[in-house]
mmCIF file of C-alpha atoms in Angstrom:
data_model
loop_
_atom_site.group_PDB
_atom_site.id
_atom_site.type_symbol
_atom_site.label_atom_id
_atom_site.label_comp_id
_atom_site.label_asym_id
_atom_site.label_seq_id
_atom_site.Cartn_x
_atom_site.Cartn_y
_atom_site.Cartn_z
ATOM 1 C CA MET O 1 17.764 3.813 -1.793
ATOM 2 C CA THR O 2 17.671 6.877 0.369
ATOM 3 C CA VAL O 3 19.311 9.238 -2.110
ATOM 4 C CA ALA O 4 17.080 12.282 -2.525
ATOM 5 C CA VAL O 5 15.998 12.425 -6.135
ATOM 6 C CA HIS O 6 13.258 14.505 -7.629
ATOM 7 C CA VAL O 7 10.283 12.698 -9.120
ATOM 8 C CA PRO O 8 8.805 15.301 -11.488
ATOM 9 C CA GLU O 9 5.421 16.600 -10.442
ATOM 10 C CA GLU O 10 3.969 15.687 -13.821
ATOM 11 C CA LEU O 11 4.621 12.005 -13.044
ATOM 12 C CA SER O 12 2.062 12.021 -10.219
ATOM 13 C CA ALA O 13 -1.133 10.240 -11.249
ATOM 14 C CA ARG O 14 -3.755 12.856 -10.418
ATOM 15 C CA VAL O 15 -6.890 10.872 -11.294
ATOM 16 C CA PRO O 16 -7.672 7.171 -11.779
ATOM 17 C CA VAL O 17 -6.787 5.814 -15.213
ATOM 18 C CA GLU O 18 -10.433 5.139 -16.103
ATOM 19 C CA GLN O 19 -11.069 8.901 -15.852
ATOM 20 C CA ARG O 20 -8.284 9.805 -18.289
ATOM 21 C CA GLY O 21 -10.091 8.796 -21.472
ATOM 22 C CA ALA O 22 -13.237 7.220 -22.870
ATOM 23 C CA GLY O 23 -13.463 3.446 -22.741
ATOM 24 C CA LEU O 24 -10.610 2.943 -20.272
ATOM 25 C CA ASP O 25 -10.863 0.501 -17.377
ATOM 26 C CA ARG O 26 -8.707 0.125 -14.276
ATOM 27 C CA ASP O 27 -6.383 -2.273 -16.065
ATOM 28 C CA ALA O 28 -5.343 0.380 -18.622
ATOM 29 C CA VAL O 29 -2.201 1.262 -16.664
ATOM 30 C CA ARG O 30 1.365 0.450 -17.672
ATOM 31 C CA LEU O 31 3.441 -2.368 -16.232
ATOM 32 C CA LEU O 32 7.189 -2.204 -15.729
ATOM 33 C CA VAL O 33 8.706 -5.686 -15.368
ATOM 34 C CA SER O 34 12.130 -6.309 -13.875
ATOM 35 C CA ARG O 35 13.902 -9.653 -13.661
ATOM 36 C CA GLY O 36 17.212 -8.930 -12.040
ATOM 37 C CA CYS O 37 18.847 -6.320 -14.261
ATOM 38 C CA GLU O 38 16.567 -6.991 -17.225
ATOM 39 C CA VAL O 39 13.747 -4.435 -17.528
ATOM 40 C CA SER O 40 10.867 -4.552 -20.002
ATOM 41 C CA HIS O 41 7.819 -2.402 -20.643
ATOM 42 C CA HIS O 42 4.262 -3.746 -20.914
ATOM 43 C CA ALA O 43 0.584 -2.950 -20.503
ATOM 44 C CA PHE O 44 -0.951 -4.306 -17.308
ATOM 45 C CA VAL O 45 -3.399 -6.400 -19.349
ATOM 46 C CA GLU O 46 -0.391 -8.479 -20.443
ATOM 47 C CA LEU O 47 0.068 -9.787 -16.884
ATOM 48 C CA PRO O 48 -1.576 -13.187 -17.604
ATOM 49 C CA ARG O 49 1.048 -13.816 -20.294
ATOM 50 C CA LEU O 50 3.900 -12.762 -18.027
ATOM 51 C CA LEU O 51 3.003 -15.262 -15.307
ATOM 52 C CA ARG O 52 2.996 -19.046 -15.583
ATOM 53 C CA ALA O 53 0.510 -21.789 -14.794
ATOM 54 C CA GLY O 54 1.188 -22.773 -11.194
ATOM 55 C CA ASP O 55 2.153 -19.262 -10.071
ATOM 56 C CA LEU O 56 0.325 -17.849 -7.069
ATOM 57 C CA LEU O 57 -0.779 -14.267 -6.440
ATOM 58 C CA VAL O 58 -1.173 -13.318 -2.764
ATOM 59 C CA VAL O 59 -3.847 -10.613 -2.540
ATOM 60 C CA ASN O 60 -5.018 -8.365 0.292
ATOM 61 C CA THR O 61 -8.776 -8.440 0.911
ATOM 62 C CA SER O 62 -8.859 -5.422 3.237
ATOM 63 C CA PRO O 63 -11.426 -2.815 2.151
ATOM 64 C CA THR O 64 -10.647 0.903 2.210
ATOM 65 C CA LEU O 65 -12.391 3.043 4.805
ATOM 66 C CA ALA O 66 -13.661 6.614 4.476
ATOM 67 C CA ALA O 67 -11.018 7.445 7.061
ATOM 68 C CA ALA O 68 -10.823 11.272 6.757
ATOM 69 C CA VAL O 69 -13.306 13.219 8.901
ATOM 70 C CA ASP O 70 -13.526 16.987 9.400
ATOM 71 C CA GLY O 71 -13.458 18.343 12.938
ATOM 72 C CA ARG O 72 -12.554 21.289 15.152
ATOM 73 C CA ALA O 73 -9.890 21.601 17.814
ATOM 74 C CA GLY O 74 -10.900 24.730 19.684
ATOM 75 C CA HIS O 75 -11.594 27.286 16.951
ATOM 76 C CA ALA O 76 -9.263 25.621 14.429
ATOM 77 C CA ARG O 77 -10.476 23.392 11.632
ATOM 78 C CA VAL O 78 -8.684 20.055 11.481
ATOM 79 C CA VAL O 79 -8.984 16.834 9.513
ATOM 80 C CA VAL O 80 -8.771 13.579 11.457
ATOM 81 C CA HIS O 81 -7.222 10.640 9.635
ATOM 82 C CA PHE O 82 -8.341 7.478 11.450
ATOM 83 C CA SER O 83 -5.486 5.019 11.068
ATOM 84 C CA THR O 84 -5.844 1.870 13.144
ATOM 85 C CA ARG O 85 -8.268 0.552 15.762
ATOM 86 C CA GLY O 86 -6.503 -0.824 18.837
ATOM 87 C CA ASP O 87 -7.504 -3.872 20.831
ATOM 88 C CA ASP O 88 -8.585 -1.588 23.702
ATOM 89 C CA GLY O 89 -11.086 0.310 21.545
ATOM 90 C CA ARG O 90 -8.907 3.378 21.042
ATOM 91 C CA TRP O 91 -7.937 4.602 17.583
ATOM 92 C CA ALA O 92 -4.563 5.667 16.284
ATOM 93 C CA VAL O 93 -5.200 8.979 14.536
ATOM 94 C CA GLU O 94 -3.309 11.704 12.722
ATOM 95 C CA LEU O 95 -4.524 15.297 12.911
ATOM 96 C CA ARG O 96 -3.847 17.400 9.823
ATOM 97 C CA ASP O 97 -4.588 20.971 8.792
ATOM 98 C CA PRO O 98 -6.805 21.666 5.768
ATOM 99 C CA ASP O 99 -4.759 23.426 3.089
ATOM 100 C CA GLY O 100 -7.610 25.279 1.387
ATOM 101 C CA LYS O 101 -7.256 23.129 -1.750
ATOM 102 C CA GLY O 102 -9.335 20.172 -0.634
ATOM 103 C CA THR O 103 -6.343 18.305 0.796
ATOM 104 C CA THR O 104 -4.273 18.630 3.965
ATOM 105 C CA ARG O 105 -0.823 19.447 5.288
ATOM 106 C CA ALA O 106 1.137 18.100 8.240
ATOM 107 C CA ARG O 107 0.335 19.413 11.697
ATOM 108 C CA ALA O 108 2.298 19.175 14.938
ATOM 109 C CA GLY O 109 1.030 16.257 17.012
ATOM 110 C CA GLY O 110 -0.638 16.537 20.423
ATOM 111 C CA PRO O 111 -0.769 17.696 23.075
ATOM 112 C CA ALA O 112 -2.226 14.997 25.327
ATOM 113 C CA GLY O 113 -5.743 15.948 26.356
ATOM 114 C CA LEU O 114 -6.509 17.863 23.155
ATOM 115 C CA GLU O 115 -10.193 17.468 22.332
ATOM 116 C CA VAL O 116 -11.504 17.396 18.769
ATOM 117 C CA ARG O 117 -15.195 17.908 18.071
ATOM 118 C CA LEU O 118 -16.516 15.734 15.250
ATOM 119 C CA PRO O 119 -19.893 15.626 13.465
ATOM 120 C CA GLY O 120 -22.899 14.236 15.306
ATOM 121 C CA GLY O 121 -21.685 15.300 18.743
ATOM 122 C CA VAL O 122 -18.744 12.891 18.695
ATOM 123 C CA ARG O 123 -15.710 13.824 20.809
ATOM 124 C CA LEU O 124 -12.144 12.629 20.287
ATOM 125 C CA VAL O 125 -9.462 13.107 22.952
ATOM 126 C CA LEU O 126 -5.755 12.533 22.307
ATOM 127 C CA GLU O 127 -4.147 10.407 25.019
ATOM 128 C CA GLU O 128 -0.565 9.455 24.095
ATOM 129 C CA PRO O 129 1.730 9.141 21.069
ATOM 130 C CA LEU O 130 1.516 5.811 19.284
ATOM 131 C CA SER O 131 5.286 5.389 19.316
ATOM 132 C CA ALA O 132 8.387 6.845 20.867
ATOM 133 C CA ARG O 133 9.659 7.391 17.303
ATOM 134 C CA GLY O 134 7.547 10.514 16.912
ATOM 135 C CA ASP O 135 4.258 12.225 17.657
ATOM 136 C CA ARG O 136 2.579 12.149 14.239
ATOM 137 C CA LEU O 137 0.137 9.415 15.267
ATOM 138 C CA TRP O 138 -1.646 9.450 18.626
ATOM 139 C CA TRP O 139 -3.846 7.023 20.472
ATOM 140 C CA ALA O 140 -7.205 8.700 20.959
ATOM 141 C CA ARG O 141 -10.412 7.777 22.719
ATOM 142 C CA VAL O 142 -13.689 8.504 20.975
ATOM 143 C CA SER O 143 -17.021 9.014 22.713
ATOM 144 C CA GLY O 144 -20.511 9.754 21.516
ATOM 145 C CA ALA O 145 -20.784 7.261 18.646
ATOM 146 C CA GLY O 146 -18.960 4.437 16.930
ATOM 147 C CA VAL O 147 -16.069 5.449 14.681
ATOM 148 C CA LEU O 148 -17.071 3.100 11.852
ATOM 149 C CA GLY O 149 -20.539 4.642 11.762
ATOM 150 C CA LEU O 150 -19.009 8.120 11.899
ATOM 151 C CA MET O 151 -16.831 7.331 8.890
ATOM 152 C CA ARG O 152 -19.738 5.885 6.924
ATOM 153 C CA GLU O 153 -21.857 8.951 7.636
ATOM 154 C CA HIS O 154 -19.333 11.780 7.499
ATOM 155 C CA GLY O 155 -16.022 10.388 6.217
ATOM 156 C CA ARG O 156 -14.301 10.428 2.870
ATOM 157 C CA PRO O 157 -11.230 8.638 1.531
ATOM 158 C CA ILE O 158 -7.874 10.050 2.566
ATOM 159 C CA ARG O 159 -6.560 12.205 -0.258
ATOM 160 C CA TYR O 160 -3.135 13.731 -0.775
ATOM 161 C CA SER O 161 -2.134 16.943 -2.523
ATOM 162 C CA TYR O 162 -0.912 15.340 -5.757
ATOM 163 C CA THR O 163 -4.472 14.248 -6.610
ATOM 164 C CA GLU O 164 -6.782 16.498 -8.565
ATOM 165 C CA ARG O 165 -10.080 16.124 -6.742
ATOM 166 C CA ASP O 166 -12.073 14.068 -4.248
ATOM 167 C CA GLN O 167 -13.193 10.653 -5.442
ATOM 168 C CA PRO O 168 -16.010 8.401 -4.223
ATOM 169 C CA LEU O 169 -15.021 5.582 -1.894
ATOM 170 C CA ALA O 170 -15.704 2.997 -4.640
ATOM 171 C CA VAL O 171 -12.712 4.339 -6.561
ATOM 172 C CA TYR O 172 -10.499 3.266 -3.643
ATOM 173 C CA GLN O 173 -11.831 -0.301 -3.360
ATOM 174 C CA THR O 174 -9.996 -3.124 -5.092
ATOM 175 C CA VAL O 175 -11.696 -6.063 -6.773
ATOM 176 C CA PHE O 176 -10.467 -8.254 -3.895
ATOM 177 C CA ALA O 177 -11.960 -6.157 -1.054
ATOM 178 C CA LEU O 178 -14.120 -8.185 1.356
ATOM 179 C CA PRO O 179 -15.577 -6.190 4.273
ATOM 180 C CA PRO O 180 -14.959 -8.210 7.464
ATOM 181 C CA ALA O 181 -17.687 -8.868 10.003
ATOM 182 C CA ASP O 182 -16.208 -6.366 12.468
ATOM 183 C CA GLY O 183 -16.256 -3.561 9.886
ATOM 184 C CA ALA O 184 -12.486 -3.048 10.024
ATOM 185 C CA GLY O 185 -10.495 -1.985 7.006
ATOM 186 C CA SER O 186 -7.582 0.037 5.711
ATOM 187 C CA ALA O 187 -7.043 3.745 6.201
ATOM 188 C CA GLU O 188 -5.404 3.802 2.774
ATOM 189 C CA MET O 189 -6.108 1.595 -0.209
ATOM 190 C CA PRO O 190 -3.952 -1.512 -0.765
ATOM 191 C CA SER O 191 -3.311 0.116 -4.116
ATOM 192 C CA ALA O 192 -1.143 -2.457 -5.899
ATOM 193 C CA ALA O 193 -4.312 -4.455 -6.544
ATOM 194 C CA ARG O 194 -6.270 -1.532 -7.950
ATOM 195 C CA PRO O 195 -5.563 -2.316 -11.648
ATOM 196 C CA PHE O 196 -7.122 -5.784 -11.404
ATOM 197 C CA THR O 197 -10.550 -6.189 -12.968
ATOM 198 C CA ALA O 198 -12.911 -9.169 -12.794
ATOM 199 C CA ARG O 199 -12.130 -9.848 -16.453
ATOM 200 C CA LEU O 200 -8.387 -9.947 -15.832
ATOM 201 C CA VAL O 201 -8.787 -12.176 -12.767
ATOM 202 C CA ALA O 202 -10.845 -14.612 -14.862
ATOM 203 C CA GLU O 203 -8.134 -14.700 -17.534
ATOM 204 C CA LEU O 204 -5.437 -15.342 -14.934
ATOM 205 C CA VAL O 205 -7.441 -18.230 -13.464
ATOM 206 C CA SER O 206 -8.050 -19.670 -16.927
ATOM 207 C CA ARG O 207 -4.278 -19.717 -17.476
ATOM 208 C CA GLY O 208 -3.636 -21.611 -14.254
ATOM 209 C CA VAL O 209 -2.625 -18.745 -11.962
ATOM 210 C CA GLN O 210 -3.947 -19.191 -8.435
ATOM 211 C CA PHE O 211 -4.918 -16.667 -5.749
ATOM 212 C CA ALA O 212 -4.291 -16.764 -1.992
ATOM 213 C CA PRO O 213 -6.236 -14.153 0.024
ATOM 214 C CA ILE O 214 -4.751 -12.602 3.145
ATOM 215 C CA THR O 215 -5.798 -9.515 5.085
ATOM 216 C CA LEU O 216 -3.682 -6.660 6.362
ATOM 217 C CA HIS O 217 -5.380 -3.437 7.421
ATOM 218 C CA THR O 218 -3.056 -0.610 6.416
ATOM 219 C CA GLY O 219 -2.617 2.444 8.592
ATOM 220 C CA VAL O 220 -2.039 6.049 7.602
ATOM 221 C CA ALA O 221 1.136 6.470 5.581
ATOM 222 C CA SER O 222 3.769 9.025 6.447
ATOM 223 C CA ALA O 223 3.363 11.294 3.439
ATOM 224 C CA GLU O 224 6.067 13.735 4.516
ATOM 225 C CA ALA O 225 8.493 11.832 6.747
ATOM 226 C CA HIS O 226 8.422 8.363 5.081
ATOM 227 C CA GLU O 227 8.586 6.565 8.412
ATOM 228 C CA PRO O 228 8.704 2.767 8.634
ATOM 229 C CA PRO O 229 5.230 1.203 8.945
ATOM 230 C CA TYR O 230 3.695 0.966 12.378
ATOM 231 C CA PRO O 231 2.180 -2.278 13.752
ATOM 232 C CA GLU O 232 -0.813 -3.353 11.690
ATOM 233 C CA ARG O 233 -3.434 -6.061 12.137
ATOM 234 C CA TYR O 234 -3.212 -9.012 9.745
ATOM 235 C CA SER O 235 -4.602 -12.470 9.098
ATOM 236 C CA VAL O 236 -3.304 -15.367 7.009
ATOM 237 C CA PRO O 237 -6.035 -18.052 6.779
ATOM 238 C CA GLU O 238 -5.249 -21.758 6.970
ATOM 239 C CA ALA O 239 -6.295 -22.377 3.345
ATOM 240 C CA SER O 240 -3.985 -19.628 2.069
ATOM 241 C CA ALA O 241 -1.069 -20.846 4.177
ATOM 242 C CA ARG O 242 -1.481 -24.370 2.776
ATOM 243 C CA LEU O 243 -1.719 -23.078 -0.784
ATOM 244 C CA ILE O 244 1.399 -20.919 -0.430
ATOM 245 C CA ASN O 245 3.380 -23.835 1.005
ATOM 246 C CA ALA O 246 2.201 -26.164 -1.774
ATOM 247 C CA VAL O 247 3.265 -23.718 -4.478
ATOM 248 C CA ARG O 248 6.653 -23.208 -2.818
ATOM 249 C CA ALA O 249 7.129 -26.991 -2.729
ATOM 250 C CA GLY O 250 6.407 -27.204 -6.455
ATOM 251 C CA ASP O 251 7.529 -25.226 -9.484
ATOM 252 C CA GLY O 252 5.310 -22.180 -9.048
ATOM 253 C CA ARG O 253 6.270 -18.717 -7.878
ATOM 254 C CA VAL O 254 4.689 -16.853 -4.974
ATOM 255 C CA VAL O 255 4.082 -13.269 -6.106
ATOM 256 C CA ALA O 256 2.728 -10.807 -3.550
ATOM 257 C CA VAL O 257 0.330 -8.144 -4.775
ATOM 258 C CA GLY O 258 1.481 -5.159 -2.758
ATOM 259 C CA THR O 259 3.882 -4.584 0.090
ATOM 260 C CA THR O 260 1.032 -5.330 2.513
ATOM 261 C CA ALA O 261 0.808 -8.898 1.196
ATOM 262 C CA VAL O 262 4.564 -9.318 1.659
ATOM 263 C CA ARG O 263 4.362 -8.056 5.217
ATOM 264 C CA ALA O 264 1.523 -10.442 6.063
ATOM 265 C CA VAL O 265 2.960 -13.666 4.625
ATOM 266 C CA GLU O 266 6.488 -12.967 5.839
ATOM 267 C CA SER O 267 5.051 -12.314 9.318
ATOM 268 C CA ALA O 268 3.298 -15.691 9.208
ATOM 269 C CA ALA O 269 6.397 -17.618 8.081
ATOM 270 C CA GLY O 270 8.848 -19.466 10.267
ATOM 271 C CA PRO O 271 12.635 -19.325 9.792
ATOM 272 C CA ASP O 272 12.293 -22.260 7.378
ATOM 273 C CA GLY O 273 9.926 -20.297 5.138
ATOM 274 C CA VAL O 274 6.902 -22.436 5.993
ATOM 275 C CA VAL O 275 3.807 -20.250 6.282
ATOM 276 C CA HIS O 276 1.395 -20.868 9.160
ATOM 277 C CA ALA O 277 -2.159 -19.690 9.685
ATOM 278 C CA ARG O 278 -1.786 -16.649 11.911
ATOM 279 C CA GLU O 279 -3.554 -13.468 12.890
ATOM 280 C CA GLY O 280 -2.733 -10.571 15.147
ATOM 281 C CA TRP O 281 -0.417 -7.589 14.938
ATOM 282 C CA THR O 282 2.792 -7.373 12.946
ATOM 283 C CA ASP O 283 5.609 -4.886 13.382
ATOM 284 C CA LEU O 284 7.789 -6.594 10.759
ATOM 285 C CA VAL O 285 9.832 -4.319 8.522
ATOM 286 C CA VAL O 286 11.316 -6.261 5.613
ATOM 287 C CA THR O 287 14.872 -5.109 4.914
ATOM 288 C CA PRO O 288 17.741 -6.468 2.797
ATOM 289 C CA GLU O 289 19.395 -7.633 6.029
ATOM 290 C CA ARG O 290 16.324 -9.617 7.059
ATOM 291 C CA GLY O 291 15.537 -10.797 3.528
ATOM 292 C CA VAL O 292 12.404 -12.595 2.359
ATOM 293 C CA ARG O 293 11.577 -16.211 3.141
ATOM 294 C CA VAL O 294 8.407 -16.763 1.151
ATOM 295 C CA VAL O 295 7.849 -14.477 -1.817
ATOM 296 C CA ASP O 296 9.539 -14.842 -5.197
ATOM 297 C CA GLY O 297 8.165 -11.631 -6.612
ATOM 298 C CA LEU O 298 6.187 -8.494 -5.935
ATOM 299 C CA LEU O 299 3.631 -6.479 -7.875
ATOM 300 C CA THR O 300 3.675 -2.950 -6.486
ATOM 301 C CA GLY O 301 3.295 0.707 -7.315
ATOM 302 C CA LEU O 302 6.159 3.143 -7.735
ATOM 303 C CA HIS O 303 7.423 4.483 -4.427
ATOM 304 C CA GLU O 304 9.054 7.775 -3.541
ATOM 305 C CA PRO O 305 12.871 7.556 -3.259
ATOM 306 C CA GLU O 306 12.703 8.123 0.513
ATOM 307 C CA ALA O 307 9.991 5.523 1.132
ATOM 308 C CA SER O 308 10.777 2.713 3.552
ATOM 309 C CA HIS O 309 9.010 0.289 1.189
ATOM 310 C CA LEU O 310 12.057 0.452 -1.087
ATOM 311 C CA LEU O 311 13.988 -1.576 1.483
ATOM 312 C CA MET O 312 11.493 -4.381 0.858
ATOM 313 C CA LEU O 313 12.065 -4.132 -2.882
ATOM 314 C CA GLU O 314 15.811 -4.382 -2.273
ATOM 315 C CA ALA O 315 15.259 -7.470 -0.116
ATOM 316 C CA ILE O 316 13.513 -9.166 -3.044
ATOM 317 C CA ALA O 317 15.529 -7.968 -6.035
ATOM 318 C CA GLY O 318 18.739 -6.363 -4.763
ATOM 319 C CA ARG O 319 19.786 -2.707 -4.722
ATOM 320 C CA ALA O 320 21.250 -2.565 -8.227
ATOM 321 C CA ALA O 321 18.169 -4.112 -9.828
ATOM 322 C CA VAL O 322 15.849 -1.688 -8.036
ATOM 323 C CA ASP O 323 18.004 1.272 -9.062
ATOM 324 C CA ARG O 324 17.960 0.078 -12.660
ATOM 325 C CA SER O 325 14.184 -0.370 -12.765
ATOM 326 C CA TYR O 326 13.525 3.062 -11.243
ATOM 327 C CA GLU O 327 15.839 4.705 -13.747
ATOM 328 C CA GLU O 328 13.746 3.056 -16.461
ATOM 329 C CA ALA O 329 10.511 4.177 -14.807
ATOM 330 C CA LEU O 330 11.689 7.797 -14.803
ATOM 331 C CA ARG O 331 13.000 7.568 -18.341
ATOM 332 C CA GLY O 332 9.762 5.953 -19.512
ATOM 333 C CA LEU O 333 7.577 8.577 -17.773
ATOM 334 C CA TYR O 334 5.698 6.056 -15.656
ATOM 335 C CA LEU O 335 3.132 7.495 -13.245
ATOM 336 C CA TRP O 336 3.556 7.377 -9.458
ATOM 337 C CA HIS O 337 1.191 6.923 -6.495
ATOM 338 C CA GLU O 338 -2.019 4.989 -5.925
ATOM 339 C CA PHE O 339 -3.625 5.817 -9.278
ATOM 340 C CA GLY O 340 -0.390 5.299 -11.180
ATOM 341 C CA ASP O 341 1.410 2.524 -13.038
ATOM 342 C CA VAL O 342 2.699 -0.697 -11.499
ATOM 343 C CA HIS O 343 5.940 -2.615 -11.249
ATOM 344 C CA LEU O 344 6.336 -6.398 -11.353
ATOM 345 C CA ILE O 345 9.551 -7.526 -9.671
ATOM 346 C CA LEU O 346 10.628 -11.117 -10.209
ATOM 347 C CA GLN O 347 13.743 -12.628 -8.737
ATOM 348 C CA GLU O 348 16.553 -13.391 -11.170
ATOM 349 C CA GLU O 349 16.355 -17.005 -12.328
ATOM 350 C CA ALA O 350 19.696 -17.145 -14.153
ATOM 351 C CA PRO O 351 22.298 -19.395 -12.496
ATOM 352 C CA TYR O 352 24.743 -16.507 -12.368
ATOM 353 C CA ALA O 353 23.761 -12.979 -11.431
ATOM 354 C CA VAL O 354 24.375 -10.389 -14.120
ATOM 355 C CA HIS O 355 26.013 -7.151 -13.008
ATOM 356 C CA CYS O 356 23.672 -4.191 -13.275
ATOM 357 C CA SER O 357 25.207 -1.012 -14.571
ATOM 358 C CA SER O 358 23.403 1.838 -12.842
ATOM 359 C CA ASN O 359 23.995 5.492 -12.225
ATOM 360 C CA SER O 360 22.082 5.017 -8.961
ATOM 361 C CA TRP O 361 19.802 7.794 -7.730
#
């Protein structure tokens, strides 16, 4: 799924759905459902009727941080995107140039020793690239104040050029967000869970669908280069591990809400698919070659054709099924990105796989 195909600009969701018309709530998005080669079109509020009693939704409780902060490098204005806090107190950051439209554009990384002045007398100094794969993200040391306090006081949510305007941080929090004691969180919203409302969660529970919370703090995405994800901190609690294993041993399906939930539970699973309580850092990239050991389905947004997340979708559903569903999404004018529509992928349950006819893309 690395064929370059153009997703029309008009299919970018520019504002949250609840701002597109009177009386709309977050759950007023569309839902594309694919089971193998079979694709159907629904409203997201139909989700409780598309799942079964005994199914389990794995949800990410990481809150979204106000991770974009304005600064100056010499005389130049820059925007610092705080990505991930390291165990040594440093932060992985991306420096970007303001584009004059309220968003940012890519900027060459480095050099080591570059100092960025931030509000409140805070200083940030780049030390070394995060990875040998490239110099987009750098480890940086911050002095003068705590970064979490800096973000609360002077930060705003990371915003990309396809969006129409800045939004308050509350717009980027999901119904499952639980701020941890250490104040950590995600640089970018775990957006697959955004359409859930308290009302919809209550209906799912009333129909016998269960929830297993995990936490994975997402870093800054590669908006231009679509790099694989970098190591991220995660936690799978004992209660969630037990619940996932019990559902797998029964007749229910384990459906991850977002690629972050897949990454967390697959990182906590042994070769036999048994999930253990674990926390730490994961560098797992789920590919068709690696496959999935735990999840039976995935609820996710629509990803750009170059995005590495599509390898995860292929691992769950197969290349032909993913191609088929994305053709339908384009044909049906579904909306992309974090404020857009969502896609429920369920593994084919038929005893014999049906051949998908696809033009590919």
